[in-house]
Amino acid sequence: KTKKHMETTKNFSASRALTTFIKPITTKTAQAEGAICLFIAAHSSVLSCDHLGELCKNCFKSSEAADSMKLHRTKCTGIICNVLAPHFQNELKNKINNGPYSILIDESTDISVLKFLGITIMYFDTSIKRVTSTYLSLVEMESCDAETLVN
């Protein structure tokens, strides 16, 4: 082992905490990423997220939130599935509470012969004083006979 080898390996032998490699994001950046993910979920495809994040960086160069934003498909999908979806499911549970509701189901087969069961819920929304229907879930089915639907 030469002196040069010892000096080079010294940098790699010291363990550093993972937090030294990760830069924490600001609240403004997190809010901006969440807002964009919500927009994508409601109006677009997650595939367009890669380009939208870069567009925000280029258009809003003076914005610290846009500049530090790192939002692509994987992160956007994670935010939608693990942050936004549970939030809105809890909000829906609180709105329905113990009130009456109806479940509407519809089976669909797509072009690749996958079967899906779309589930919608109708309930009386006390905040707007009217009956509201909203998407609840989309479940992939193996078959669409009555026994499978019940189980």
PDB file of C-alpha atoms in Angstrom:
ATOM      1  CA  LYS A   1       0.000   0.000   0.000  1.00  0.00           C
ATOM      2  CA  THR A   2       1.522   3.224  -1.146  1.00  0.00           C
ATOM      3  CA  LYS A   3       1.151   6.648   0.408  1.00  0.00           C
ATOM      4  CA  LYS A   4      -1.038   7.748  -2.515  1.00  0.00           C
ATOM      5  CA  HIS A   5      -3.275   4.689  -2.032  1.00  0.00           C
ATOM      6  CA  MET A   6      -3.668   5.404   1.691  1.00  0.00           C
ATOM      7  CA  GLU A   7      -4.621   9.051   1.064  1.00  0.00           C
ATOM      8  CA  THR A   8      -7.154   8.110  -1.602  1.00  0.00           C
ATOM      9  CA  THR A   9      -8.852   5.408   0.461  1.00  0.00           C
ATOM     10  CA  LYS A  10      -8.998   7.604   3.563  1.00  0.00           C
ATOM     11  CA  ASN A  11     -11.838   9.616   2.001  1.00  0.00           C
ATOM     12  CA  PHE A  12     -13.864   6.467   1.370  1.00  0.00           C
ATOM     13  CA  SER A  13     -13.274   4.747   4.680  1.00  0.00           C
ATOM     14  CA  ALA A  14     -14.973   7.438   6.761  1.00  0.00           C
ATOM     15  CA  SER A  15     -18.694   6.804   7.081  1.00  0.00           C
ATOM     16  CA  ARG A  16     -20.903   9.793   6.529  1.00  0.00           C
ATOM     17  CA  ALA A  17     -24.517  10.085   7.482  1.00  0.00           C
ATOM     18  CA  LEU A  18     -27.054   9.830   4.684  1.00  0.00           C
ATOM     19  CA  THR A  19     -28.378  13.277   5.600  1.00  0.00           C
ATOM     20  CA  THR A  20     -25.134  14.846   4.353  1.00  0.00           C
ATOM     21  CA  PHE A  21     -26.069  13.804   0.812  1.00  0.00           C
ATOM     22  CA  ILE A  22     -29.708  14.892   0.918  1.00  0.00           C
ATOM     23  CA  LYS A  23     -30.694  18.527   0.873  1.00  0.00           C
ATOM     24  CA  PRO A  24     -33.994  19.104   2.725  1.00  0.00           C
ATOM     25  CA  ILE A  25     -36.654  20.911   0.728  1.00  0.00           C
ATOM     26  CA  THR A  26     -38.399  24.021   1.954  1.00  0.00           C
ATOM     27  CA  THR A  27     -42.075  24.190   2.820  1.00  0.00           C
ATOM     28  CA  LYS A  28     -42.713  26.383  -0.226  1.00  0.00           C
ATOM     29  CA  THR A  29     -41.111  23.804  -2.499  1.00  0.00           C
ATOM     30  CA  ALA A  30     -43.150  21.002  -0.912  1.00  0.00           C
ATOM     31  CA  GLN A  31     -46.350  23.044  -1.338  1.00  0.00           C
ATOM     32  CA  ALA A  32     -45.517  23.775  -4.979  1.00  0.00           C
ATOM     33  CA  GLU A  33     -44.781  20.109  -5.677  1.00  0.00           C
ATOM     34  CA  GLY A  34     -48.014  19.082  -3.953  1.00  0.00           C
ATOM     35  CA  ALA A  35     -50.039  21.608  -5.949  1.00  0.00           C
ATOM     36  CA  ILE A  36     -48.538  20.419  -9.228  1.00  0.00           C
ATOM     37  CA  CYS A  37     -49.202  16.779  -8.285  1.00  0.00           C
ATOM     38  CA  LEU A  38     -52.825  17.635  -7.482  1.00  0.00           C
ATOM     39  CA  PHE A  39     -53.163  19.400 -10.843  1.00  0.00           C
ATOM     40  CA  ILE A  40     -51.606  16.413 -12.641  1.00  0.00           C
ATOM     41  CA  ALA A  41     -53.942  13.975 -10.846  1.00  0.00           C
ATOM     42  CA  ALA A  42     -57.034  16.005 -11.743  1.00  0.00           C
ATOM     43  CA  HIS A  43     -56.264  17.238 -15.249  1.00  0.00           C
ATOM     44  CA  SER A  44     -53.410  15.385 -16.867  1.00  0.00           C
ATOM     45  CA  SER A  45     -51.224  12.307 -17.051  1.00  0.00           C
ATOM     46  CA  VAL A  46     -48.315  11.568 -14.737  1.00  0.00           C
ATOM     47  CA  LEU A  47     -46.198  11.136 -17.876  1.00  0.00           C
ATOM     48  CA  SER A  48     -46.309  14.897 -18.497  1.00  0.00           C
ATOM     49  CA  CYS A  49     -44.917  15.621 -15.035  1.00  0.00           C
ATOM     50  CA  ASP A  50     -41.278  15.316 -16.157  1.00  0.00           C
ATOM     51  CA  HIS A  51     -41.676  18.157 -18.614  1.00  0.00           C
ATOM     52  CA  LEU A  52     -43.925  20.325 -16.435  1.00  0.00           C
ATOM     53  CA  GLY A  53     -41.383  20.421 -13.596  1.00  0.00           C
ATOM     54  CA  GLU A  54     -38.656  21.561 -15.974  1.00  0.00           C
ATOM     55  CA  LEU A  55     -41.006  24.140 -17.508  1.00  0.00           C
ATOM     56  CA  CYS A  56     -41.707  25.628 -14.066  1.00  0.00           C
ATOM     57  CA  LYS A  57     -37.968  25.877 -13.390  1.00  0.00           C
ATOM     58  CA  ASN A  58     -37.384  27.681 -16.689  1.00  0.00           C
ATOM     59  CA  CYS A  59     -40.374  30.016 -16.469  1.00  0.00           C
ATOM     60  CA  PHE A  60     -40.114  30.995 -12.810  1.00  0.00           C
ATOM     61  CA  LYS A  61     -36.363  31.464 -12.383  1.00  0.00           C
ATOM     62  CA  SER A  62     -36.817  34.060  -9.640  1.00  0.00           C
ATOM     63  CA  SER A  63     -38.880  31.623  -7.559  1.00  0.00           C
ATOM     64  CA  GLU A  64     -36.903  29.710  -4.950  1.00  0.00           C
ATOM     65  CA  ALA A  65     -39.615  27.036  -4.792  1.00  0.00           C
ATOM     66  CA  ALA A  66     -39.567  26.435  -8.551  1.00  0.00           C
ATOM     67  CA  ASP A  67     -35.778  26.478  -8.679  1.00  0.00           C
ATOM     68  CA  SER A  68     -35.357  23.807  -6.001  1.00  0.00           C
ATOM     69  CA  MET A  69     -38.225  21.670  -7.323  1.00  0.00           C
ATOM     70  CA  LYS A  70     -37.313  18.144  -8.376  1.00  0.00           C
ATOM     71  CA  LEU A  71     -40.521  16.526  -9.560  1.00  0.00           C
ATOM     72  CA  HIS A  72     -40.683  13.665 -12.021  1.00  0.00           C
ATOM     73  CA  ARG A  73     -43.000  10.709 -12.642  1.00  0.00           C
ATOM     74  CA  THR A  74     -41.874   8.528  -9.751  1.00  0.00           C
ATOM     75  CA  LYS A  75     -42.032  11.258  -7.113  1.00  0.00           C
ATOM     76  CA  CYS A  76     -45.312  12.618  -8.510  1.00  0.00           C
ATOM     77  CA  THR A  77     -46.883   9.147  -8.389  1.00  0.00           C
ATOM     78  CA  GLY A  78     -45.628   8.697  -4.828  1.00  0.00           C
ATOM     79  CA  ILE A  79     -47.088  12.025  -3.706  1.00  0.00           C
ATOM     80  CA  ILE A  80     -50.435  11.280  -5.369  1.00  0.00           C
ATOM     81  CA  CYS A  81     -50.700   7.739  -3.932  1.00  0.00           C
ATOM     82  CA  ASN A  82     -49.166   8.254  -0.490  1.00  0.00           C
ATOM     83  CA  VAL A  83     -50.066  11.857   0.405  1.00  0.00           C
ATOM     84  CA  LEU A  84     -52.977  13.209  -1.639  1.00  0.00           C
ATOM     85  CA  ALA A  85     -55.093  10.029  -1.921  1.00  0.00           C
ATOM     86  CA  PRO A  86     -55.138   9.280   1.834  1.00  0.00           C
ATOM     87  CA  HIS A  87     -55.939  12.940   2.550  1.00  0.00           C
ATOM     88  CA  PHE A  88     -58.942  12.968   0.222  1.00  0.00           C
ATOM     89  CA  GLN A  89     -60.124   9.530   1.404  1.00  0.00           C
ATOM     90  CA  ASN A  90     -60.144  10.788   4.999  1.00  0.00           C
ATOM     91  CA  GLU A  91     -61.913  13.962   3.906  1.00  0.00           C
ATOM     92  CA  LEU A  92     -64.556  11.852   2.139  1.00  0.00           C
ATOM     93  CA  LYS A  93     -65.030   9.656   5.239  1.00  0.00           C
ATOM     94  CA  ASN A  94     -65.528  12.776   7.357  1.00  0.00           C
ATOM     95  CA  LYS A  95     -68.065  14.202   4.893  1.00  0.00           C
ATOM     96  CA  ILE A  96     -70.085  10.990   4.759  1.00  0.00           C
ATOM     97  CA  ASN A  97     -69.763  10.390   8.521  1.00  0.00           C
ATOM     98  CA  ASN A  98     -72.764   8.256   9.519  1.00  0.00           C
ATOM     99  CA  GLY A  99     -75.085   9.631   6.856  1.00  0.00           C
ATOM    100  CA  PRO A 100     -76.816   7.622   4.153  1.00  0.00           C
ATOM    101  CA  TYR A 101     -74.932   6.811   0.970  1.00  0.00           C
ATOM    102  CA  SER A 102     -75.233   4.670  -2.146  1.00  0.00           C
ATOM    103  CA  ILE A 103     -72.538   2.725  -3.938  1.00  0.00           C
ATOM    104  CA  LEU A 104     -72.629   2.601  -7.746  1.00  0.00           C
ATOM    105  CA  ILE A 105     -70.553  -0.010  -9.557  1.00  0.00           C
ATOM    106  CA  ASP A 106     -69.802  -0.536 -13.229  1.00  0.00           C
ATOM    107  CA  GLU A 107     -67.649  -3.206 -14.832  1.00  0.00           C
ATOM    108  CA  SER A 108     -65.472  -2.369 -17.797  1.00  0.00           C
ATOM    109  CA  THR A 109     -63.127  -4.344 -20.021  1.00  0.00           C
ATOM    110  CA  ASP A 110     -60.320  -2.389 -21.648  1.00  0.00           C
ATOM    111  CA  ILE A 111     -58.614  -3.042 -24.969  1.00  0.00           C
ATOM    112  CA  SER A 112     -56.110  -5.480 -23.423  1.00  0.00           C
ATOM    113  CA  VAL A 113     -58.971  -7.589 -21.978  1.00  0.00           C
ATOM    114  CA  LEU A 114     -58.315  -6.490 -18.385  1.00  0.00           C
ATOM    115  CA  LYS A 115     -61.505  -6.236 -16.350  1.00  0.00           C
ATOM    116  CA  PHE A 116     -62.038  -3.339 -13.972  1.00  0.00           C
ATOM    117  CA  LEU A 117     -64.753  -2.487 -11.492  1.00  0.00           C
ATOM    118  CA  GLY A 118     -65.357   1.237 -11.145  1.00  0.00           C
ATOM    119  CA  ILE A 119     -66.875   2.255  -7.818  1.00  0.00           C
ATOM    120  CA  THR A 120     -68.631   5.582  -7.259  1.00  0.00           C
ATOM    121  CA  ILE A 121     -70.273   6.789  -4.055  1.00  0.00           C
ATOM    122  CA  MET A 122     -73.304   9.083  -3.769  1.00  0.00           C
ATOM    123  CA  TYR A 123     -73.937  10.900  -0.489  1.00  0.00           C
ATOM    124  CA  PHE A 124     -75.490  14.070   0.900  1.00  0.00           C
ATOM    125  CA  ASP A 125     -72.778  16.699   1.305  1.00  0.00           C
ATOM    126  CA  THR A 126     -73.836  18.910   4.204  1.00  0.00           C
ATOM    127  CA  SER A 127     -71.336  21.640   3.297  1.00  0.00           C
ATOM    128  CA  ILE A 128     -73.006  22.350  -0.066  1.00  0.00           C
ATOM    129  CA  LYS A 129     -76.464  21.009   0.902  1.00  0.00           C
ATOM    130  CA  ARG A 130     -76.915  18.609  -2.013  1.00  0.00           C
ATOM    131  CA  VAL A 131     -76.409  15.026  -3.130  1.00  0.00           C
ATOM    132  CA  THR A 132     -72.922  14.512  -4.540  1.00  0.00           C
ATOM    133  CA  SER A 133     -71.369  11.622  -6.405  1.00  0.00           C
ATOM    134  CA  THR A 134     -67.633  11.055  -6.521  1.00  0.00           C
ATOM    135  CA  TYR A 135     -65.114   8.443  -7.596  1.00  0.00           C
ATOM    136  CA  LEU A 136     -64.248   5.964  -4.871  1.00  0.00           C
ATOM    137  CA  SER A 137     -62.072   3.263  -6.419  1.00  0.00           C
ATOM    138  CA  LEU A 138     -61.068   1.291  -9.501  1.00  0.00           C
ATOM    139  CA  VAL A 139     -60.454  -2.390  -8.814  1.00  0.00           C
ATOM    140  CA  GLU A 140     -58.899  -4.858 -11.256  1.00  0.00           C
ATOM    141  CA  MET A 141     -60.993  -8.036 -11.473  1.00  0.00           C
ATOM    142  CA  GLU A 142     -60.073 -11.564 -12.555  1.00  0.00           C
ATOM    143  CA  SER A 143     -63.611 -12.264 -13.724  1.00  0.00           C
ATOM    144  CA  CYS A 144     -66.862 -10.356 -13.532  1.00  0.00           C
ATOM    145  CA  ASP A 145     -69.343 -12.943 -12.351  1.00  0.00           C
ATOM    146  CA  ALA A 146     -71.568 -12.336  -9.329  1.00  0.00           C
ATOM    147  CA  GLU A 147     -69.494 -14.525  -7.003  1.00  0.00           C
ATOM    148  CA  THR A 148     -66.285 -12.620  -7.756  1.00  0.00           C
ATOM    149  CA  LEU A 149     -68.034  -9.264  -7.285  1.00  0.00           C
ATOM    150  CA  VAL A 150     -69.311 -10.301  -3.856  1.00  0.00           C
ATOM    151  CA  ASN A 151     -65.917 -11.551  -2.717  1.00  0.00           C
TER     152      ASN A 151
END
